[in-house]
Coordinates of C-alpha atoms in Angstrom, one line a residue:
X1 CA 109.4 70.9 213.1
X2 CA 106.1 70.9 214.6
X3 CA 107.5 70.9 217.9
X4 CA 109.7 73.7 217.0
X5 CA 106.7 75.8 215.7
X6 CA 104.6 75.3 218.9
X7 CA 104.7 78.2 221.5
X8 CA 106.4 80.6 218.9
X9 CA 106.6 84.4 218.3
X10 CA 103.9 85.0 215.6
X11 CA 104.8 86.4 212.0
X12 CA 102.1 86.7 209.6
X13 CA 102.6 86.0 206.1
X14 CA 102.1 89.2 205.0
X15 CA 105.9 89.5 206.2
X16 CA 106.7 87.3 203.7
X17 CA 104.8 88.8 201.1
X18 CA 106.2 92.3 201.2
X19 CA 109.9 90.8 201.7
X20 CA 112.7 93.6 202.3
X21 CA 112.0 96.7 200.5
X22 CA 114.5 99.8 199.5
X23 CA 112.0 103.1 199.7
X24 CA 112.2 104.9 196.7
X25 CA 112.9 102.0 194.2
X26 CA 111.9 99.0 192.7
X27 CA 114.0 96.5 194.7
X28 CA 112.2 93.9 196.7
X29 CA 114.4 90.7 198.6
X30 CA 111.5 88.5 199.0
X31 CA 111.6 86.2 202.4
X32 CA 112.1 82.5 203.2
X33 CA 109.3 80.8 204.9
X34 CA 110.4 81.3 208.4
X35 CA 109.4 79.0 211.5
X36 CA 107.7 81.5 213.2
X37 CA 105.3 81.8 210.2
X38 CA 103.7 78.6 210.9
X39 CA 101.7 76.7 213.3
X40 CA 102.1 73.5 214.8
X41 CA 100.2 72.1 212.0
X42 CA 102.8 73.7 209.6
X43 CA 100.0 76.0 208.0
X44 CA 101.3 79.9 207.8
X45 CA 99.6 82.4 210.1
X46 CA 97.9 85.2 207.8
X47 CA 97.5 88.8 208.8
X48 CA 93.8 87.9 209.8
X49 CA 93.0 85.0 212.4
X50 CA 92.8 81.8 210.7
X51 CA 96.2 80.2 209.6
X52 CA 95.8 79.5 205.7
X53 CA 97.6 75.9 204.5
X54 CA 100.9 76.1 202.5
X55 CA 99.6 76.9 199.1
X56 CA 101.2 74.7 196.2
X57 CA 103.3 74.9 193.1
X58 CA 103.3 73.6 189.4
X59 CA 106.9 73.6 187.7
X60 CA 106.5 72.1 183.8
X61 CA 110.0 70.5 183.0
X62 CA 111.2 70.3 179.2
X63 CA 113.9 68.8 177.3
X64 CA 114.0 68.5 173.4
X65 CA 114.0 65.3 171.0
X66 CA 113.2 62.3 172.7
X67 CA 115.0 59.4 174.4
X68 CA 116.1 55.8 173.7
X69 CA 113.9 54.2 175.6
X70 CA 116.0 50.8 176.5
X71 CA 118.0 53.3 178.4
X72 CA 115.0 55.4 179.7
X73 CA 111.9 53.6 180.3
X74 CA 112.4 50.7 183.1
X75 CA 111.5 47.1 182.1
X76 CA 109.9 46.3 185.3
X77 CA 106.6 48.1 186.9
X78 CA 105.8 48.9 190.4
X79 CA 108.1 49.9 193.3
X80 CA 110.9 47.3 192.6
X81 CA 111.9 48.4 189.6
X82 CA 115.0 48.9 188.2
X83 CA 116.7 51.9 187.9
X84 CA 117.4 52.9 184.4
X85 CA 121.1 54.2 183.1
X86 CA 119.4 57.7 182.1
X87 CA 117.2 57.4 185.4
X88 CA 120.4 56.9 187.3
X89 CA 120.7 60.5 188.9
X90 CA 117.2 60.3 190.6
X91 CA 118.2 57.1 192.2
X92 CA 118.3 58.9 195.8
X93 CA 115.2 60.5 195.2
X94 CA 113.3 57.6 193.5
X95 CA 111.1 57.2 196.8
X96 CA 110.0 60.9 196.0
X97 CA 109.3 60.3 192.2
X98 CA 106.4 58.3 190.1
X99 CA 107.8 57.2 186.4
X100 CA 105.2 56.8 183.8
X101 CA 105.3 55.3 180.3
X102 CA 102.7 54.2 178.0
X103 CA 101.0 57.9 177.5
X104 CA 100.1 58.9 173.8
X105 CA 100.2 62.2 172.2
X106 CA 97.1 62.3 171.2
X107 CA 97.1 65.6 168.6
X108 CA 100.6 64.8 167.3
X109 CA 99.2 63.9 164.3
X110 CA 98.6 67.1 162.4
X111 CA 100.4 69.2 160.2
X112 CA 104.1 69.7 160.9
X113 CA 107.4 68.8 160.4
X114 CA 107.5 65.8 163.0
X115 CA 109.1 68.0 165.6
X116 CA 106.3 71.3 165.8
X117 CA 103.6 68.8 165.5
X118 CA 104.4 66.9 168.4
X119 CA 105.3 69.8 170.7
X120 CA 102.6 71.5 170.1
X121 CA 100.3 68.2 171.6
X122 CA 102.7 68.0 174.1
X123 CA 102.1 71.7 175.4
X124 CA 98.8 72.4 174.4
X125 CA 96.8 69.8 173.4
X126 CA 95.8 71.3 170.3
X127 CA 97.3 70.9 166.5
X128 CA 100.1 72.8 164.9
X129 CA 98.5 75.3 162.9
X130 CA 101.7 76.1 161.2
X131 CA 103.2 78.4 163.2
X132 CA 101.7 77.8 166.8
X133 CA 99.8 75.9 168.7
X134 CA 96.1 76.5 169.0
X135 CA 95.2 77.1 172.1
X136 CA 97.5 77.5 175.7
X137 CA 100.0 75.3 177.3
X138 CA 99.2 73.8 180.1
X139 CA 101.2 75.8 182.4
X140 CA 99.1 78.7 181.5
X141 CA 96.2 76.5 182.3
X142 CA 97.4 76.0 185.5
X143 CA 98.4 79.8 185.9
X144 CA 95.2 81.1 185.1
X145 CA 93.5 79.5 187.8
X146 CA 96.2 79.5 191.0
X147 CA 98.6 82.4 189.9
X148 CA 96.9 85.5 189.9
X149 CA 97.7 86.4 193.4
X150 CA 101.6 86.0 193.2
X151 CA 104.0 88.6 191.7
X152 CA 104.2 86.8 188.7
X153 CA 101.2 84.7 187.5
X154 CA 103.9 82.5 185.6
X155 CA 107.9 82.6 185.0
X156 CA 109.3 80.9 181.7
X157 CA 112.8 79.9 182.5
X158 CA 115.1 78.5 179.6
X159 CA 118.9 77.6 179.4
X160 CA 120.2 76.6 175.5
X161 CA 120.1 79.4 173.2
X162 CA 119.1 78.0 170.3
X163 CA 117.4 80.0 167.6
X164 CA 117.1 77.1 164.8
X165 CA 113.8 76.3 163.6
X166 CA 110.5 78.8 164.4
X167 CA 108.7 79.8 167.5
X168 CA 107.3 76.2 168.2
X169 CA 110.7 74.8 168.6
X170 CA 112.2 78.2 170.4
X171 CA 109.1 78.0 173.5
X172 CA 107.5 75.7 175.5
X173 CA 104.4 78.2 177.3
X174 CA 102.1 79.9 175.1
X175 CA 99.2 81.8 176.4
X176 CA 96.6 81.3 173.3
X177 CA 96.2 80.6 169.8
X178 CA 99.8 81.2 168.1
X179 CA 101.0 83.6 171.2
X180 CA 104.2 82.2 172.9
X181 CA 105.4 83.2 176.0
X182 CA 109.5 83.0 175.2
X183 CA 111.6 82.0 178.2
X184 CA 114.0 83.8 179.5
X185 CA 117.4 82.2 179.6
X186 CA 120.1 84.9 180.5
X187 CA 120.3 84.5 184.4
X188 CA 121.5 88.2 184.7
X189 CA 118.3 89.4 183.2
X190 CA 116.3 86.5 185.6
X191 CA 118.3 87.7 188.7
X192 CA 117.2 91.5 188.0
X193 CA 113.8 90.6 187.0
X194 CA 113.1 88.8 190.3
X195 CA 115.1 91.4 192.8
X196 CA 114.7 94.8 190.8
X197 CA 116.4 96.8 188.8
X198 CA 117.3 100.4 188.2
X199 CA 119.3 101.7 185.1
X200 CA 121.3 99.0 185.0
X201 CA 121.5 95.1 186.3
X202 CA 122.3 94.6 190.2
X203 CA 125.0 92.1 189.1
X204 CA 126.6 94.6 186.7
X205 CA 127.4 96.9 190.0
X206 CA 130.5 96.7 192.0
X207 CA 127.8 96.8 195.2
X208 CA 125.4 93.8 196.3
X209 CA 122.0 94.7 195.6
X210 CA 121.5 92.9 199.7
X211 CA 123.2 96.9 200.5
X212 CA 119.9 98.5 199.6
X213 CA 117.6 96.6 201.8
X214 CA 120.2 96.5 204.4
X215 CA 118.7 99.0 207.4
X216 CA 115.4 96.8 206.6
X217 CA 116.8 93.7 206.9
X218 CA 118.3 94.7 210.2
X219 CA 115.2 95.9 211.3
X220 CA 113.4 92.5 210.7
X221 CA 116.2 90.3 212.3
X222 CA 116.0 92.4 215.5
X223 CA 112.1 90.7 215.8
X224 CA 112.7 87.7 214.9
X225 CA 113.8 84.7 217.2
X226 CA 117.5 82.6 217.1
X227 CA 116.3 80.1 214.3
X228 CA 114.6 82.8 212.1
X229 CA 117.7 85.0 212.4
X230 CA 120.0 82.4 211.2
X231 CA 117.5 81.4 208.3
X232 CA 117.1 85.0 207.3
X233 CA 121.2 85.4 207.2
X234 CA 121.5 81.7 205.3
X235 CA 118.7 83.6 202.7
X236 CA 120.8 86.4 201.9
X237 CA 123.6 84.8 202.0
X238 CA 122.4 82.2 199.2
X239 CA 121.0 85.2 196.9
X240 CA 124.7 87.1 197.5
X241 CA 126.2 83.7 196.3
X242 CA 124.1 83.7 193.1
X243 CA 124.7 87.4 192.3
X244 CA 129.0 86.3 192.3
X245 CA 128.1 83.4 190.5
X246 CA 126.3 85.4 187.5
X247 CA 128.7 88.3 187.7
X248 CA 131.8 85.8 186.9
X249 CA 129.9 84.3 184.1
X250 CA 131.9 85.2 181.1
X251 CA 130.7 88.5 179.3
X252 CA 129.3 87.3 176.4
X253 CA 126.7 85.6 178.5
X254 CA 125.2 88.3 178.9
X255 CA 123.3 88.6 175.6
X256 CA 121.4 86.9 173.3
X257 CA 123.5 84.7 170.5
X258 CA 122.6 85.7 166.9
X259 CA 120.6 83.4 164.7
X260 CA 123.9 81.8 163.1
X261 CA 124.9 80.9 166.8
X262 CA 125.9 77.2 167.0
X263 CA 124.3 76.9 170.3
X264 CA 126.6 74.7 171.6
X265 CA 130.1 76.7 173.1
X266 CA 128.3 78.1 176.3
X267 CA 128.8 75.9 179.7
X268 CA 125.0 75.1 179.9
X269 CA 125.2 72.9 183.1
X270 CA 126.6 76.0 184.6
X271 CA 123.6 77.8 183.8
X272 CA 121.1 75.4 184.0
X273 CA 122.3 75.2 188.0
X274 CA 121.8 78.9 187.8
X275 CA 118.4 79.0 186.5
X276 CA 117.0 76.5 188.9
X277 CA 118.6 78.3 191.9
X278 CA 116.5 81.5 190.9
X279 CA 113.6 79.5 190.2
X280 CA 114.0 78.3 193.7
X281 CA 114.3 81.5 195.2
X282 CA 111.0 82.5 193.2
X283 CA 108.8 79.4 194.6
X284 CA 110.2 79.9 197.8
X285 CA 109.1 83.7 198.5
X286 CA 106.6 83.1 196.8
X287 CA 107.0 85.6 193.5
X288 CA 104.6 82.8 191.6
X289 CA 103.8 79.2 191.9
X290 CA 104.3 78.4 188.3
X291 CA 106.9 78.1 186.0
X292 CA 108.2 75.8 182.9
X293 CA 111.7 75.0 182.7
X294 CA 113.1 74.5 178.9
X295 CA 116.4 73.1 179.1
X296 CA 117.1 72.7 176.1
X297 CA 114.8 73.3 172.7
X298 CA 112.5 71.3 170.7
X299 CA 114.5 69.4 167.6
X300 CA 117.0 70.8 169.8
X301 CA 120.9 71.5 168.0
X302 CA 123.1 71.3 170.7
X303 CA 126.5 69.8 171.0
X304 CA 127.6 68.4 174.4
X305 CA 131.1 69.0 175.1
X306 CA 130.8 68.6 178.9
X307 CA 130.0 64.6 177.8
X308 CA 132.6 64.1 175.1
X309 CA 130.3 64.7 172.3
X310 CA 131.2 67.3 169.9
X311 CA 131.3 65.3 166.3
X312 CA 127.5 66.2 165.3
X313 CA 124.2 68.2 167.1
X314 CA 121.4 66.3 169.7
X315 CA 119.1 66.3 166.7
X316 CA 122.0 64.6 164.8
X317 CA 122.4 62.2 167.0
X318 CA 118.6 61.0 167.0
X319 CA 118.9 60.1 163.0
X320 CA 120.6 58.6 160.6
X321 CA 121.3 60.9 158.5
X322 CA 125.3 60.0 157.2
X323 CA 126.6 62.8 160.0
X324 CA 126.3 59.5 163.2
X325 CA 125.5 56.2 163.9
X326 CA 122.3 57.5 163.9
X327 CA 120.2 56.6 166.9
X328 CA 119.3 53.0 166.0
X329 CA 122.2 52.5 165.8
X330 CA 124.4 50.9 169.0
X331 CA 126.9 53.9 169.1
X332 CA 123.6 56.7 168.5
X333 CA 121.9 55.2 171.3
X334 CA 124.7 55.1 173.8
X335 CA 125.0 58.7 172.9
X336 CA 121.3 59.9 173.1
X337 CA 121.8 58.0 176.7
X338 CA 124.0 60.3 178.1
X339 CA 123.0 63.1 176.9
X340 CA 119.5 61.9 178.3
X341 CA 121.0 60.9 182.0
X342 CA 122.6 64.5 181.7
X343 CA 119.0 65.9 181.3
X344 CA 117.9 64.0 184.5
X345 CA 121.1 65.1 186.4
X346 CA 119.6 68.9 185.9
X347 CA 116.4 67.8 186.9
X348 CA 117.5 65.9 190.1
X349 CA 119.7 69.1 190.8
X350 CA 115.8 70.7 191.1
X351 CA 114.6 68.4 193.1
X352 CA 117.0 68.7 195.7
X353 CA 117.3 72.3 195.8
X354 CA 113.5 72.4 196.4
X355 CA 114.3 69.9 199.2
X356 CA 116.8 72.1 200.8
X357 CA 114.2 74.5 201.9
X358 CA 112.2 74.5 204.6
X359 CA 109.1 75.5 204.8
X360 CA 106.7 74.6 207.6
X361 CA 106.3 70.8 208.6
X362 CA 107.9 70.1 205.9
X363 CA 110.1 71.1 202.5
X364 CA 109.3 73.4 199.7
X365 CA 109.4 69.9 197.4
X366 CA 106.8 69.1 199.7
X367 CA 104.5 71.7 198.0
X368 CA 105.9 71.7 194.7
X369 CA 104.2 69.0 191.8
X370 CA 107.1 68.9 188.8
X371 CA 106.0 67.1 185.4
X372 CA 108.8 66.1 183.6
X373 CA 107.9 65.8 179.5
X374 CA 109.8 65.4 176.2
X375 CA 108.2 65.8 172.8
X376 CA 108.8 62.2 171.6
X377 CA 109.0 58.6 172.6
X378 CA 111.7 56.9 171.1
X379 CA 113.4 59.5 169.3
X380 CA 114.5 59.0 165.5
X381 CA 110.9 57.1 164.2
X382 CA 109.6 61.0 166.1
X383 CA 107.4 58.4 167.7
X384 CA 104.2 60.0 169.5
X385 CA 102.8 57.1 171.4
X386 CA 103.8 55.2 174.3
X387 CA 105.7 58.6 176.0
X388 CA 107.5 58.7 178.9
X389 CA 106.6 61.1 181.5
X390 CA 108.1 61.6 185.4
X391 CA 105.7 63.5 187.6
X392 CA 107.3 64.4 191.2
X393 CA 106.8 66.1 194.3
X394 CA 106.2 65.6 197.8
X395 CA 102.3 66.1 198.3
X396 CA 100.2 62.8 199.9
X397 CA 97.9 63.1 197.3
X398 CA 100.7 61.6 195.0
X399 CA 101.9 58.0 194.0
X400 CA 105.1 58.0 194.4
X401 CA 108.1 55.6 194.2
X402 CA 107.6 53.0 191.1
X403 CA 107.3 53.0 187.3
X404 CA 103.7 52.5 186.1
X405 CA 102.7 51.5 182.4
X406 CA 99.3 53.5 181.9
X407 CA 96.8 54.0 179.5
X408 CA 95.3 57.7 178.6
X409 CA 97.0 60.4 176.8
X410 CA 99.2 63.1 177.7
X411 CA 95.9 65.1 178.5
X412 CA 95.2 63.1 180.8
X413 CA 97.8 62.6 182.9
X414 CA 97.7 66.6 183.2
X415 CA 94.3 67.0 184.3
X416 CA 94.6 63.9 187.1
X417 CA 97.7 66.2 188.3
X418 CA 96.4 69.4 187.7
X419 CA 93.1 69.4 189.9
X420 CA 93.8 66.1 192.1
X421 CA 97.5 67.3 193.3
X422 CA 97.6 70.9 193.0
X423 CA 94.1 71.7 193.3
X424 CA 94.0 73.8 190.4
X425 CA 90.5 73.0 189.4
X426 CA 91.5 73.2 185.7
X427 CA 88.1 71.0 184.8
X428 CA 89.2 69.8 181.4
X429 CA 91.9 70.0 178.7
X430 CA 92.0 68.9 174.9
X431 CA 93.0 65.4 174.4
X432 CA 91.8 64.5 178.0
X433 CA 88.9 62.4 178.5
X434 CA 89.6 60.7 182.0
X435 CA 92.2 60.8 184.9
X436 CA 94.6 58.1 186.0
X437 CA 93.8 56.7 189.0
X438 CA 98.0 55.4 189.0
X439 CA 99.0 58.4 189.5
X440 CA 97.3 59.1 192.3
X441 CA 97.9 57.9 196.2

């Protein structure tokens, strides 16, 4: 790429920035990072003289209940280890992934029903105070400090609509004492969000909402050279993609369920693919550099039938509670591992969309640090020690490639990432007292 970059027509950022704009209303097609963007050092021209580096993103991954860890955690340590069943979809990304275990949840032990308790450490680092968490997550942490210059300081992206259970099972981000930050799970209200809207959603209209920015679009490719042209059309072809994908979606995904919804007849893998690709597209034009990504919900209720298992709920399948084997039991845990491995498979999906895109000597992964959390260790004892925890990415400042059993709390492992990978200069967090040199290059 460097090669490529050298000796190029010059586009400033700013470009990127203000995207392609329909006058006279709110609808703005952000840009890919284009080649001619960048230096040979891969670091993006700015309006003024100096190049500034790639700047980096924070995505906080989420999945509710917890796992069996003889089909999570890997027995061995260091690079050689062996891949896991419920690891299994990141084996071709392994190289580009650090697995920890051994982290503790160090303010699980408060007031709570075993579940809110646990998430609430998880997020925040503060107690449950029976009905929130006491103080931010630390995505908001993160947001404060790097996202006030993006379009959005954060997005909170979800995909299972569960309403069981109160506001520490139904969100993951919270900005304060007892203030959650809900996510939003409908893609057709994402997609609008992110592009623009007018009276009504883009993907309700029998026209592409690429029509309005159209002339401008033209206008751009005119200036730019053969590779840019052809990354601008791939662009807008990906985001006309999306809108058909969300304009088939079934009607009834358009809304919100009730709270008797049994949160488990709607084709989440389907949307989950969905929500990532418009979390992509947000990263990548740079509408905000961070996000958390709730899959599914704490104590979370879903059925699975994509993977068979329709007899009794996630949360079912962790205890033994006359509905299932329970999962100590052989059958519960063979269960809790697929639905597990099918958590990872959404995550890998991520991972290599962020991949896909290119951005200047390198990927968008390349600039994006993921932390991959659930609110328990072994699932049905709600066990708070000893968590598993994948943290990802591409930046050299990261370990990368083997399973490591550390010491230190959940805190900690935040912090280390927090202002030694991304550089958000966080400075502390409850719960943390050190950071983990493992996790670290």
């Amino acid at each position: 790429m460097s090669e490529v970059i050298t000796n190029r027509i010059r586009t400033s950022r700013r470009a990127l920035l203000k995207g392609l704009t329909m006058a006279g209303a709110r609808i703005t097609i952000g840009l890919p990072p284009l080649v001619s963007m960048f230096n040979s050092l891969g670091t993006a021209y700015a309006a003024e003289a100096a190049p500034k580096p790639i700047e980096t993103r924070f995505v906080l991954w989420f999945n509710g209940n917890g796992i069996p860890e003889r089909y999570w955690i890997p027995t061995e340590t260091g690079a050689d280890y062996e891949i896991t069943p419920c690891l299994a979809p990141l084996a071709p990304w392994r190289k580009d992934v650090h697995v920890l275990s051994g982290l503790d949840n160090a303010a699980a032990n408060g007031k709570g029903n075993g579940h809110t308790n646990s998430m609430s450490s998880l997020m925040t680092g503060t107690y449950f105070t029976g009905r929130g968490p006491s103080g931010p997550s630390i995505d908001q942490v993160i947001a404060n400090k790097i996202g006030g210059d993006s379009r959005f300081r954060s997005l909170q992206i979800g995909v299972a609509q569960e309403s069981f259970g109160e506001s520490m099972q139904r969100n993951m981000s919270w900005s304060g004492y007892e203030r959650a930050l809900p996510p939003e799970m409908i893609p057709h209200r994402l997609f609008d969000r992110l592009f623009g809207a007018q009276e009504e959603g883009w993907v309700n209209r029998k026209r592409s909402i690429l029509d309005t920015v159209r002339q401008d679009a033209g206008e751009l490719k005119k200036r730019l050279p053969t590779d840019d042209q052809t990354r601008l059309d791939e662009h807008l072809s990906g985001i006309r993609d999306l809108e058909r994908s969300i304009a088939v979606l079934p009607p009834e995904y358009r809304n919100v369920d009730p709270p008797d919804f049994d949160g488990d007849m709607k084709d989440w893998p389907r949307i989950a693919k969905l929500q990532s690709d418009l979390l992509v597209q947000a990263l990548a034009t740079r509408q905000t550099r961070v996000a958390s990504y709730m899959l599914t919900k704490c104590q979370s209720l879903s059925r699975f039938p994509w993977l068979g298992y329709t007899a009794a709920r996630h949360h079912d399948y962790t205890h033994a509670e006359g509905k299932t084997a329970g999962a100590d039991g052989v059958e519960g845990q063979r269960v809790m591992r697929d639905i597990c491995r099918w958590h990872v498979e959404e995550f890998a999906y991520l991972v290599s969309k962020l991949e896909s895109v290119p951005e200047g000597d390198g990927t968008l992964y390349d600039h994006t640090t993921l932390v991959y959390v659930h609110e328990h260790a072994e699932a049905n004892p709600h066990k708070n020690n000893g968590l598993a925890m994948i943290v990802a990415g591409g930046s050299p400042k990261l370990s990368r490639g083997s399973h490591t059993k550390v010491e230190g709390t959940v805190g900690d492992a935040y912090i280390t990432v927090a202002d030694e990978v991304v550089g958000a200069g966080i400075g502390k967090f409850p719960t943390a007292s050190k950071k983990l040199g493992a996790i670290l290059a």
